[in-house]
Short mmCIF file of C-alpha atoms in Angstrom, two decimals:
data_model
loop_
_atom_site.label_atom_id
_atom_site.label_comp_id
_atom_site.label_asym_id
_atom_site.label_seq_id
_atom_site.Cartn_x
_atom_site.Cartn_y
_atom_site.Cartn_z
CA MET U 1 32.41 -24.65 2.32
CA SER U 2 33.94 -27.63 4.64
CA ARG U 3 33.73 -30.64 3.88
CA GLY U 4 31.70 -31.51 6.46
CA LEU U 5 29.25 -28.44 5.95
CA LEU U 6 29.27 -29.51 3.17
CA LYS U 7 28.33 -33.51 2.91
CA GLU U 8 25.03 -32.57 6.00
CA VAL U 9 23.58 -30.35 3.69
CA MET U 10 23.41 -32.15 0.27
CA THR U 11 22.13 -35.15 2.92
CA ARG U 12 19.15 -32.70 3.79
CA ALA U 13 18.65 -32.55 0.73
CA LEU U 14 19.14 -35.79 -0.78
CA HIS U 15 15.62 -36.34 2.07
CA GLY U 16 14.06 -33.65 1.70
CA ALA U 17 15.32 -31.59 4.75
CA VAL U 18 15.99 -28.26 2.63
CA SER U 19 13.07 -26.15 2.54
CA THR U 20 13.29 -22.49 4.11
CA TYR U 21 16.48 -20.52 5.38
CA PRO U 22 19.57 -18.70 4.13
CA LEU U 23 22.38 -21.05 3.50
CA ASN U 24 23.56 -18.59 0.60
CA VAL U 25 23.18 -22.98 -1.69
CA VAL U 26 21.24 -23.99 -4.34
CA ILE U 27 21.96 -27.88 -4.26
CA ARG U 28 21.70 -30.50 -7.49
CA VAL U 29 22.90 -34.09 -6.91
CA SER U 30 23.29 -37.19 -9.20
CA THR U 31 22.44 -40.87 -8.21
CA ALA U 32 26.56 -41.35 -6.52
CA SER U 33 26.78 -41.65 -2.90
CA ILE U 34 27.13 -38.00 -1.29
CA ASP U 35 31.71 -38.36 -0.29
CA ASP U 36 32.21 -39.56 -4.38
CA GLN U 37 30.42 -36.00 -4.71
CA ILE U 38 32.35 -34.02 -2.74
CA GLN U 39 35.57 -36.83 -4.23
CA THR U 40 35.14 -35.74 -7.70
CA HIS U 41 32.69 -31.76 -7.20
CA ASN U 42 29.85 -33.53 -9.04
CA PHE U 43 27.92 -30.45 -8.25
CA GLN U 44 26.69 -28.09 -8.84
CA LEU U 45 26.81 -24.62 -5.99
CA ILE U 46 24.76 -21.18 -6.90
CA THR U 47 24.80 -18.60 -5.20
CA CYS U 48 21.19 -18.10 -4.14
CA ASN U 49 19.20 -17.44 -0.31
CA LEU U 50 17.90 -21.39 0.64
CA LEU U 51 15.56 -21.43 3.50
CA VAL U 52 17.13 -24.72 5.76
CA THR U 53 14.09 -25.77 8.59
CA SER U 54 15.91 -26.70 11.27
CA MET U 55 15.56 -22.84 12.42
CA LYS U 56 11.67 -20.90 13.39
CA PHE U 57 10.52 -18.05 11.25
CA GLY U 58 11.33 -15.87 14.55
CA GLN U 59 15.50 -16.62 14.87
CA MET U 60 15.27 -16.15 11.10
CA PHE U 61 13.50 -12.13 11.01
CA THR U 62 15.07 -11.53 14.42
CA GLU U 63 18.63 -12.45 12.54
CA TYR U 64 16.57 -10.52 9.71
CA LEU U 65 16.15 -7.46 11.54
CA GLN U 66 20.07 -6.87 12.68
CA GLY U 67 20.80 -6.82 8.97
CA GLU U 68 22.50 -3.80 7.90
CA ASN U 69 19.57 -3.28 5.00
CA VAL U 70 16.52 -3.23 7.77
CA SER U 71 18.59 -0.65 10.14
CA SER U 72 16.49 2.44 7.65
CA PHE U 73 13.55 1.43 8.55
CA ASP U 74 11.72 2.91 10.82
CA SER U 75 8.35 -0.23 11.47
CA HIS U 76 8.03 -3.39 11.84
CA ILE U 77 6.05 -6.19 13.44
CA ASP U 78 8.20 -6.58 17.03
CA TYR U 79 7.02 -10.48 16.36
CA LYS U 80 8.65 -12.00 19.25
CA ARG U 81 7.41 -9.16 22.10
CA LEU U 82 4.06 -10.96 19.97
CA LYS U 83 4.50 -14.49 20.69
CA LYS U 84 6.05 -13.89 24.20
CA VAL U 85 2.44 -12.03 25.00
CA LEU U 86 0.69 -15.30 23.71
CA LYS U 87 2.70 -17.93 25.46
CA ILE U 88 2.13 -15.72 28.46
CA CYS U 89 -1.47 -16.44 28.06
CA ARG U 90 -1.28 -19.96 26.99
CA HIS U 91 0.72 -21.13 29.99
CA HIS U 92 -1.82 -19.75 33.15
CA CYS U 93 -4.85 -18.77 31.37
CA LEU U 94 -6.05 -19.50 35.41
CA ASN U 95 -5.07 -16.80 36.41
CA LEU U 96 -5.14 -14.23 34.28
CA ASN U 97 -9.23 -13.78 36.00
CA GLU U 98 -6.50 -12.83 39.05
CA ILE U 99 -3.85 -10.32 37.50
CA SER U 100 -7.17 -8.42 35.54
CA ASN U 101 -9.12 -7.60 39.08
CA GLY U 102 -5.33 -7.38 40.44
CA GLY U 103 -4.32 -10.06 42.53
CA ILE U 104 -1.04 -11.01 40.94
CA ASP U 105 1.58 -8.37 39.43
CA TYR U 106 1.58 -8.40 36.37
CA HIS U 107 4.97 -7.76 36.03
CA HIS U 108 6.10 -10.45 38.75
CA PHE U 109 3.92 -12.82 36.52
CA GLN U 110 5.49 -11.95 32.87
CA GLY U 111 8.89 -12.82 34.70
CA ILE U 112 8.10 -15.78 35.83
CA GLU U 113 6.78 -17.37 32.51
CA GLU U 114 9.40 -15.93 30.66
CA ASP U 115 12.08 -18.39 33.04
CA ARG U 116 9.27 -20.97 32.58
CA PRO U 117 10.11 -23.68 29.74
CA ASP U 118 8.06 -23.82 26.91
CA ASN U 119 6.35 -27.75 27.45
CA ALA U 120 5.74 -27.13 31.01
CA VAL U 121 2.58 -26.77 30.95
CA SER U 122 -0.40 -27.20 27.56
CA ASP U 123 -0.12 -25.24 23.54
CA VAL U 124 -3.82 -24.37 24.01
CA CYS U 125 -5.58 -21.06 25.83
CA ARG U 126 -8.88 -22.41 27.71
CA TYR U 127 -10.92 -18.98 26.45
CA GLN U 128 -11.62 -18.13 22.56
CA SER U 129 -10.75 -14.72 23.50
CA CYS U 130 -8.43 -13.26 27.09
CA GLN U 131 -8.94 -9.11 27.70
CA ARG U 132 -5.29 -8.92 29.22
CA CYS U 133 -3.87 -10.71 25.54
CA ASP U 134 -6.31 -9.22 23.14
CA GLN U 135 -6.06 -5.77 24.48
CA MET U 136 -1.88 -5.60 23.83
CA PHE U 137 -2.39 -8.31 21.11
CA PHE U 138 -4.46 -6.74 18.37
CA SER U 139 -4.60 -2.94 19.12
CA GLU U 140 -0.57 -3.46 18.31
CA ILE U 141 -0.48 -5.00 15.44
CA MET U 142 -3.16 -2.90 14.56
CA LYS U 143 -0.29 0.01 15.30
CA GLU U 144 2.84 -1.27 13.59
CA ALA U 145 1.16 -2.26 10.33
CA SER U 146 -0.34 0.72 9.68
CA ASP U 147 3.44 1.82 11.00
CA ILE U 148 4.56 -0.73 8.12
CA ALA U 149 2.36 0.41 4.89
CA CYS U 150 2.54 4.19 5.30
CA CYS U 151 6.77 3.35 5.56
CA PHE U 152 6.03 1.29 3.12
CA SER U 153 4.01 3.57 0.63
CA SER U 154 5.63 6.63 0.63
CA ARG U 155 9.21 4.90 0.02
CA VAL U 156 8.16 2.87 -2.77
CA ARG U 157 6.17 6.59 -3.90
CA HIS U 158 9.62 7.98 -4.18
CA LEU U 159 11.44 5.07 -6.09
CA VAL U 160 9.16 5.12 -8.34
CA HIS U 161 9.19 8.93 -8.88
CA LEU U 162 12.79 8.80 -9.44
CA HIS U 163 13.14 6.29 -12.19
CA CYS U 164 9.67 7.80 -13.97
CA THR U 165 10.31 11.17 -14.09
CA THR U 166 9.26 12.53 -17.07
CA GLY U 167 10.15 16.45 -19.19
CA ILE U 168 12.00 18.67 -17.81
CA GLN U 169 12.75 16.33 -14.36
CA ARG U 170 13.33 13.69 -16.50
CA CYS U 171 16.37 15.46 -18.41
CA LEU U 172 18.10 16.97 -15.15
CA LEU U 173 17.90 13.33 -13.85
CA HIS U 174 20.09 12.08 -16.22
CA LEU U 175 22.55 15.21 -15.89
CA PHE U 176 23.55 14.34 -11.90
CA GLN U 177 23.97 10.75 -13.41
CA CYS U 178 26.42 11.69 -15.31
CA PHE U 179 28.77 12.73 -12.68
CA LYS U 180 26.74 10.91 -10.07
CA ASN U 181 25.35 6.99 -10.94
CA ASP U 182 22.62 5.72 -8.21
CA GLU U 183 20.96 2.56 -10.88
CA GLN U 184 22.87 0.16 -8.04
CA LYS U 185 21.11 2.24 -5.29
CA LEU U 186 18.00 2.23 -6.65
CA ALA U 187 18.56 -0.85 -8.14
CA GLN U 188 18.87 -2.06 -4.28
CA GLU U 189 16.14 -0.57 -2.16
CA GLY U 190 13.69 -1.56 -4.42
CA ARG U 191 14.32 -5.40 -3.23
CA MET U 192 15.33 -4.44 -0.06
CA LEU U 193 12.20 -3.06 -0.15
CA ILE U 194 10.45 -5.90 -1.33
CA GLY U 195 11.89 -8.31 1.82
CA TYR U 196 11.13 -6.13 3.75
CA ILE U 197 7.30 -6.27 3.05
CA ILE U 198 7.47 -9.76 2.44
CA MET U 199 8.56 -10.48 6.17
CA ASN U 200 7.05 -8.17 7.89
CA ALA U 201 3.55 -9.64 5.51
CA ILE U 202 4.74 -13.34 6.93
CA ALA U 203 5.10 -11.68 10.39
CA ILE U 204 1.68 -11.01 10.41
CA LYS U 205 -0.16 -14.32 9.55
CA LYS U 206 1.89 -16.42 10.95
CA ILE U 207 1.63 -14.89 14.13
CA LEU U 208 -2.11 -14.69 13.77
CA LYS U 209 -2.24 -18.19 12.65
CA LYS U 210 -0.60 -19.11 16.29
CA TYR U 211 -3.14 -16.51 18.23
CA ASP U 212 -5.86 -18.70 15.89
CA LYS U 213 -4.20 -22.08 17.45
CA VAL U 214 -3.71 -20.78 20.80
CA HIS U 215 -7.28 -19.74 22.30
CA LYS U 216 -8.77 -22.25 19.16
CA SER U 217 -10.26 -19.40 17.55
CA ALA U 218 -11.21 -17.23 14.43
CA SER U 219 -9.96 -13.90 15.95
CA GLY U 220 -6.79 -13.73 13.96
CA MET U 221 -8.89 -14.35 10.39
CA ASN U 222 -11.50 -11.72 11.36
CA PHE U 223 -9.12 -9.52 12.66
CA LYS U 224 -6.73 -10.70 9.20
CA SER U 225 -9.61 -9.43 7.91
CA LYS U 226 -10.18 -6.11 9.20
CA LEU U 227 -7.11 -4.94 8.55
CA GLN U 228 -7.27 -5.48 4.72
CA ALA U 229 -10.43 -3.22 5.42
CA GLU U 230 -8.51 -0.78 6.48
CA HIS U 231 -6.18 -1.25 3.91
CA LEU U 232 -3.27 -2.47 6.02
CA GLU U 233 -3.08 -5.73 4.55
CA ILE U 234 0.79 -4.99 2.65
CA SER U 235 -0.02 -7.62 0.80
CA HIS U 236 -2.67 -6.74 -0.59
CA SER U 237 -1.25 -2.63 -1.40
CA PRO U 238 -1.12 -2.08 -4.81
CA TRP U 239 1.82 -0.29 -4.19
CA LEU U 240 3.42 -4.04 -4.05
CA ILE U 241 2.20 -4.51 -7.09
CA GLU U 242 4.16 -0.99 -8.05
CA LEU U 243 7.34 -2.24 -6.26
CA MET U 244 7.51 -5.57 -8.89
CA ALA U 245 7.19 -3.81 -12.03
CA PHE U 246 9.56 -1.98 -10.74
CA TYR U 247 12.05 -4.89 -9.36
CA MET U 248 10.87 -6.35 -13.29
CA ASN U 249 11.01 -3.73 -15.48
CA PHE U 250 14.78 -2.78 -13.63
CA ASN U 251 16.20 -6.03 -13.72
CA GLU U 252 15.52 -6.25 -17.22
CA LEU U 253 17.76 -3.20 -18.45
CA ASN U 254 20.45 -2.99 -16.09
CA HIS U 255 20.69 -6.25 -15.09
CA ILE U 256 22.20 -5.47 -11.54
CA ILE U 257 20.10 -6.09 -8.93
CA ASP U 258 22.35 -7.40 -6.31
CA TYR U 259 20.70 -10.90 -5.46
CA LYS U 260 22.36 -11.52 -1.67
CA LEU U 261 20.92 -8.65 -0.14
CA CYS U 262 17.27 -10.06 1.33
CA ILE U 263 15.96 -13.43 1.52
CA PRO U 264 15.13 -15.12 -2.85
CA PHE U 265 11.78 -14.61 -4.18
CA SER U 266 11.11 -13.68 -7.81
CA CYS U 267 8.35 -11.64 -9.95
CA ASP U 268 6.88 -13.13 -13.67
CA LEU U 269 4.18 -12.01 -16.21
CA THR U 270 1.95 -14.50 -17.73
CA ILE U 271 -1.02 -15.15 -19.25
CA ALA U 272 -3.40 -17.64 -17.92
CA ASP U 273 -7.13 -18.92 -19.45
CA SER U 274 -7.17 -15.32 -20.73
CA GLU U 275 -6.31 -13.64 -18.02
CA THR U 276 -2.08 -11.63 -16.91
CA VAL U 277 -1.53 -12.49 -13.91
CA LEU U 278 1.78 -10.55 -12.05
CA ARG U 279 3.17 -13.62 -9.07
CA LEU U 280 5.89 -13.02 -6.35
CA VAL U 281 6.48 -16.34 -5.13
CA LEU U 282 8.48 -16.85 -1.75
CA PRO U 283 10.18 -20.26 -1.78
CA GLY U 284 9.33 -22.62 0.83
CA TYR U 285 6.20 -20.59 2.10
CA ALA U 286 3.05 -18.56 -0.87
CA ASN U 287 2.78 -17.88 -4.01
CA LEU U 288 0.97 -14.31 -4.45
CA GLU U 289 -0.99 -13.24 -8.19
CA TYR U 290 -1.75 -11.14 -8.99
CA ASN U 291 -5.15 -10.78 -10.99
CA LEU U 292 -4.27 -7.16 -13.86
CA THR U 293 -7.70 -8.15 -15.84
CA CYS U 294 -9.57 -4.77 -15.20
CA ALA U 295 -13.28 -5.77 -13.65
CA ILE U 296 -15.23 -3.14 -15.74
CA CYS U 297 -13.64 -4.61 -19.38
CA LEU U 298 -13.03 -7.51 -19.05
CA ASN U 299 -9.28 -6.74 -20.62
CA MET U 300 -5.75 -6.50 -19.41
CA VAL U 301 -5.17 -3.06 -17.55
CA PHE U 302 -3.87 -0.17 -19.66
CA HIS U 303 -2.74 2.44 -18.59
CA PRO U 304 -3.58 1.23 -14.97
CA SER U 305 -4.84 3.53 -12.14
CA ALA U 306 -5.47 1.91 -8.55
CA LEU U 307 -8.64 3.20 -6.27
CA SER U 308 -7.81 4.21 -2.41
CA CYS U 309 -9.81 0.06 -2.24
CA GLY U 310 -6.97 -1.02 -3.47
CA HIS U 311 -8.63 -2.57 -6.88
CA ILE U 312 -6.66 -1.22 -9.95
CA PHE U 313 -8.69 -0.72 -13.28
CA CYS U 314 -7.92 0.49 -16.54
CA LYS U 315 -7.97 4.80 -16.87
CA SER U 316 -10.47 4.77 -18.78
CA CYS U 317 -13.09 2.37 -16.95
CA ALA U 318 -12.05 4.01 -14.35
CA CYS U 319 -12.71 7.33 -15.50
CA SER U 320 -16.24 5.91 -16.77
CA ALA U 321 -17.17 4.58 -13.88
CA GLY U 322 -16.69 7.73 -11.88
CA SER U 323 -18.66 9.83 -14.23
CA VAL U 324 -15.78 12.05 -15.14
CA LEU U 325 -14.09 12.67 -18.82
CA ILE U 326 -10.95 10.57 -19.59
CA PHE U 327 -8.94 14.32 -19.34
CA GLU U 328 -10.67 15.13 -16.21
CA GLY U 329 -8.83 12.15 -14.38
CA LEU U 330 -9.59 10.33 -11.62
CA LYS U 331 -9.50 13.24 -8.82
CA SER U 332 -12.31 15.28 -10.78
CA ALA U 333 -14.43 12.50 -9.29
CA SER U 334 -17.14 13.63 -6.60
CA PRO U 335 -16.26 12.18 -3.35
CA LYS U 336 -19.67 9.72 -3.46
CA MET U 337 -18.70 8.50 -6.46
CA LYS U 338 -18.48 4.57 -5.43
CA CYS U 339 -15.54 1.54 -6.38
CA PRO U 340 -17.43 -0.97 -9.09
CA VAL U 341 -16.17 -3.71 -6.92
CA CYS U 342 -16.18 -3.47 -3.43
CA ARG U 343 -18.80 -0.10 -3.86
CA GLU U 344 -16.32 1.67 -1.13
CA ALA U 345 -17.35 4.97 -1.29
CA GLY U 346 -14.56 8.70 -1.51
CA VAL U 347 -11.88 6.25 -3.63
CA TYR U 348 -10.91 8.34 -5.89
CA GLY U 349 -9.71 10.93 -4.51
CA ASP U 350 -6.43 10.08 -4.17
CA ALA U 351 -6.08 7.55 -6.68
CA VAL U 352 -2.82 6.71 -7.98
CA ARG U 353 -1.36 6.04 -11.48
CA MET U 354 0.44 2.25 -11.86
CA SER U 355 3.45 3.80 -13.87
CA GLU U 356 5.90 1.10 -13.87
CA LEU U 357 3.80 -1.53 -14.25
CA ASP U 358 2.46 0.54 -16.96
CA LEU U 359 5.91 0.37 -17.84
CA LEU U 360 6.01 -3.25 -17.55
CA LEU U 361 2.53 -4.35 -19.82
CA ARG U 362 3.78 -1.67 -22.52
CA ARG U 363 7.20 -3.33 -22.94
CA ARG U 364 6.07 -6.96 -22.16
CA PHE U 365 2.52 -6.82 -24.66
CA LYS U 366 3.63 -4.70 -26.98
CA GLU U 367 1.09 -5.26 -29.88
CA GLN U 368 -2.66 -5.37 -27.65
CA TRP U 369 -1.00 -1.34 -26.06
CA LYS U 370 -0.51 0.00 -28.81
CA GLU U 371 -4.36 -0.99 -30.18
CA ARG U 372 -5.23 0.17 -26.61
CA LEU U 373 -3.86 3.37 -27.15
CA ILE U 374 -5.38 3.48 -30.76
CA GLU U 375 -8.78 2.73 -28.87
CA GLU U 376 -8.64 4.95 -26.05
CA HIS U 377 -7.18 8.20 -28.02
CA ALA U 378 -9.68 7.75 -30.51
CA GLU U 379 -12.33 7.62 -27.24
CA VAL U 380 -10.79 10.90 -25.93
CA THR U 381 -10.88 12.72 -29.07
CA LYS U 382 -14.85 12.31 -28.65
CA GLN U 383 -14.72 13.02 -25.62
CA THR U 384 -13.44 16.44 -25.66
CA LYS U 385 -14.92 17.48 -28.92
CA LEU U 386 -18.01 15.76 -27.42
CA TYR U 387 -17.45 18.47 -24.17
CA TRP U 388 -16.36 21.63 -26.37
CA GLU U 389 -19.37 22.10 -27.92
CA SER U 390 -21.46 21.47 -24.49
CA GLN U 391 -19.49 24.35 -23.33
CA THR U 392 -19.53 26.42 -26.65
CA ARG U 393 -23.46 26.42 -26.94
CA TYR U 394 -23.96 26.89 -22.91
CA ILE U 395 -21.89 30.38 -23.73
CA THR U 396 -23.49 30.63 -26.44
CA GLY U 397 -26.58 30.17 -26.00
CA ILE U 398 -27.49 28.14 -28.94
#
């Protein structure tokens, strides 16, 4: 790093200007002058991705999409194009009625608007809902969010399968690793997926917020609620929790995570106010927190399973709520059974076992996990005994 660039960055740090953008530097400065610190090297550089306020999110997202690690993803939020839709609406909302009626050629109008400077007109549209804007805007976000959710869940499922295989598959995997070690590749894939979901989640949040600002409405936030209801809100996906658990498990065991792959984040698992919380920290943006307390037994989830609505419960608690025995499994529940929290029906058929999260909790809370294991084993034994006794009475007619 050149002396001039280093001095500029340290000046920004002292004045609180450093917040969000890749500079690959973290600076710790003492009270001495910047020039003296540069001369005496009285500072510490730590490799990590810091974000600088001078770069807007749109530019950051564009650079992220141009990275080598993103080329393997088929879907992403087209933030730049959606922003142009809002720009056209903002600049000439008065002419939208004429466009809809065929009085003005839309493509000609769009070309004029792209050449117009941003500060030429007001930043606020006169209408809370623009038909053409909404038609292009919300339908596009819905489609892209659906594609992202599908791509993300399938890749995380495959990643978890490779990491948590059991039986013969696990033996074969270890045998193959004797010839080709893919641990680094798995670690990079996991971190890359977290970066992918973070960037697209932020893009959705920002573009919907911008929509509400332009139209002075709450339609953007209402649409976000609709995405969540359709299970397309990627920041609320149980697969993100599973991926975070994978990241923490892999990092603890192997210590080979490459921190230069994508934007910075950190994951931690803590107990606060008797509740177990999994936290994803995004510097400069937000902290995502996921409560790992079962809503039924009010304890930390044990052998966690996620219903298709996204809510996570202990396996035994979910089986009890679904009126099935533990050894029968959640998928044997009736399609009419509802989620104990949101009351959505038909959520048991696509229930997912959270293997990575279970592994993380087992390692972090060994004593609690052993106690719960003994309790569940006793309950399974009791249920199995009652089940076969009832079957015997049914067959014998006693």
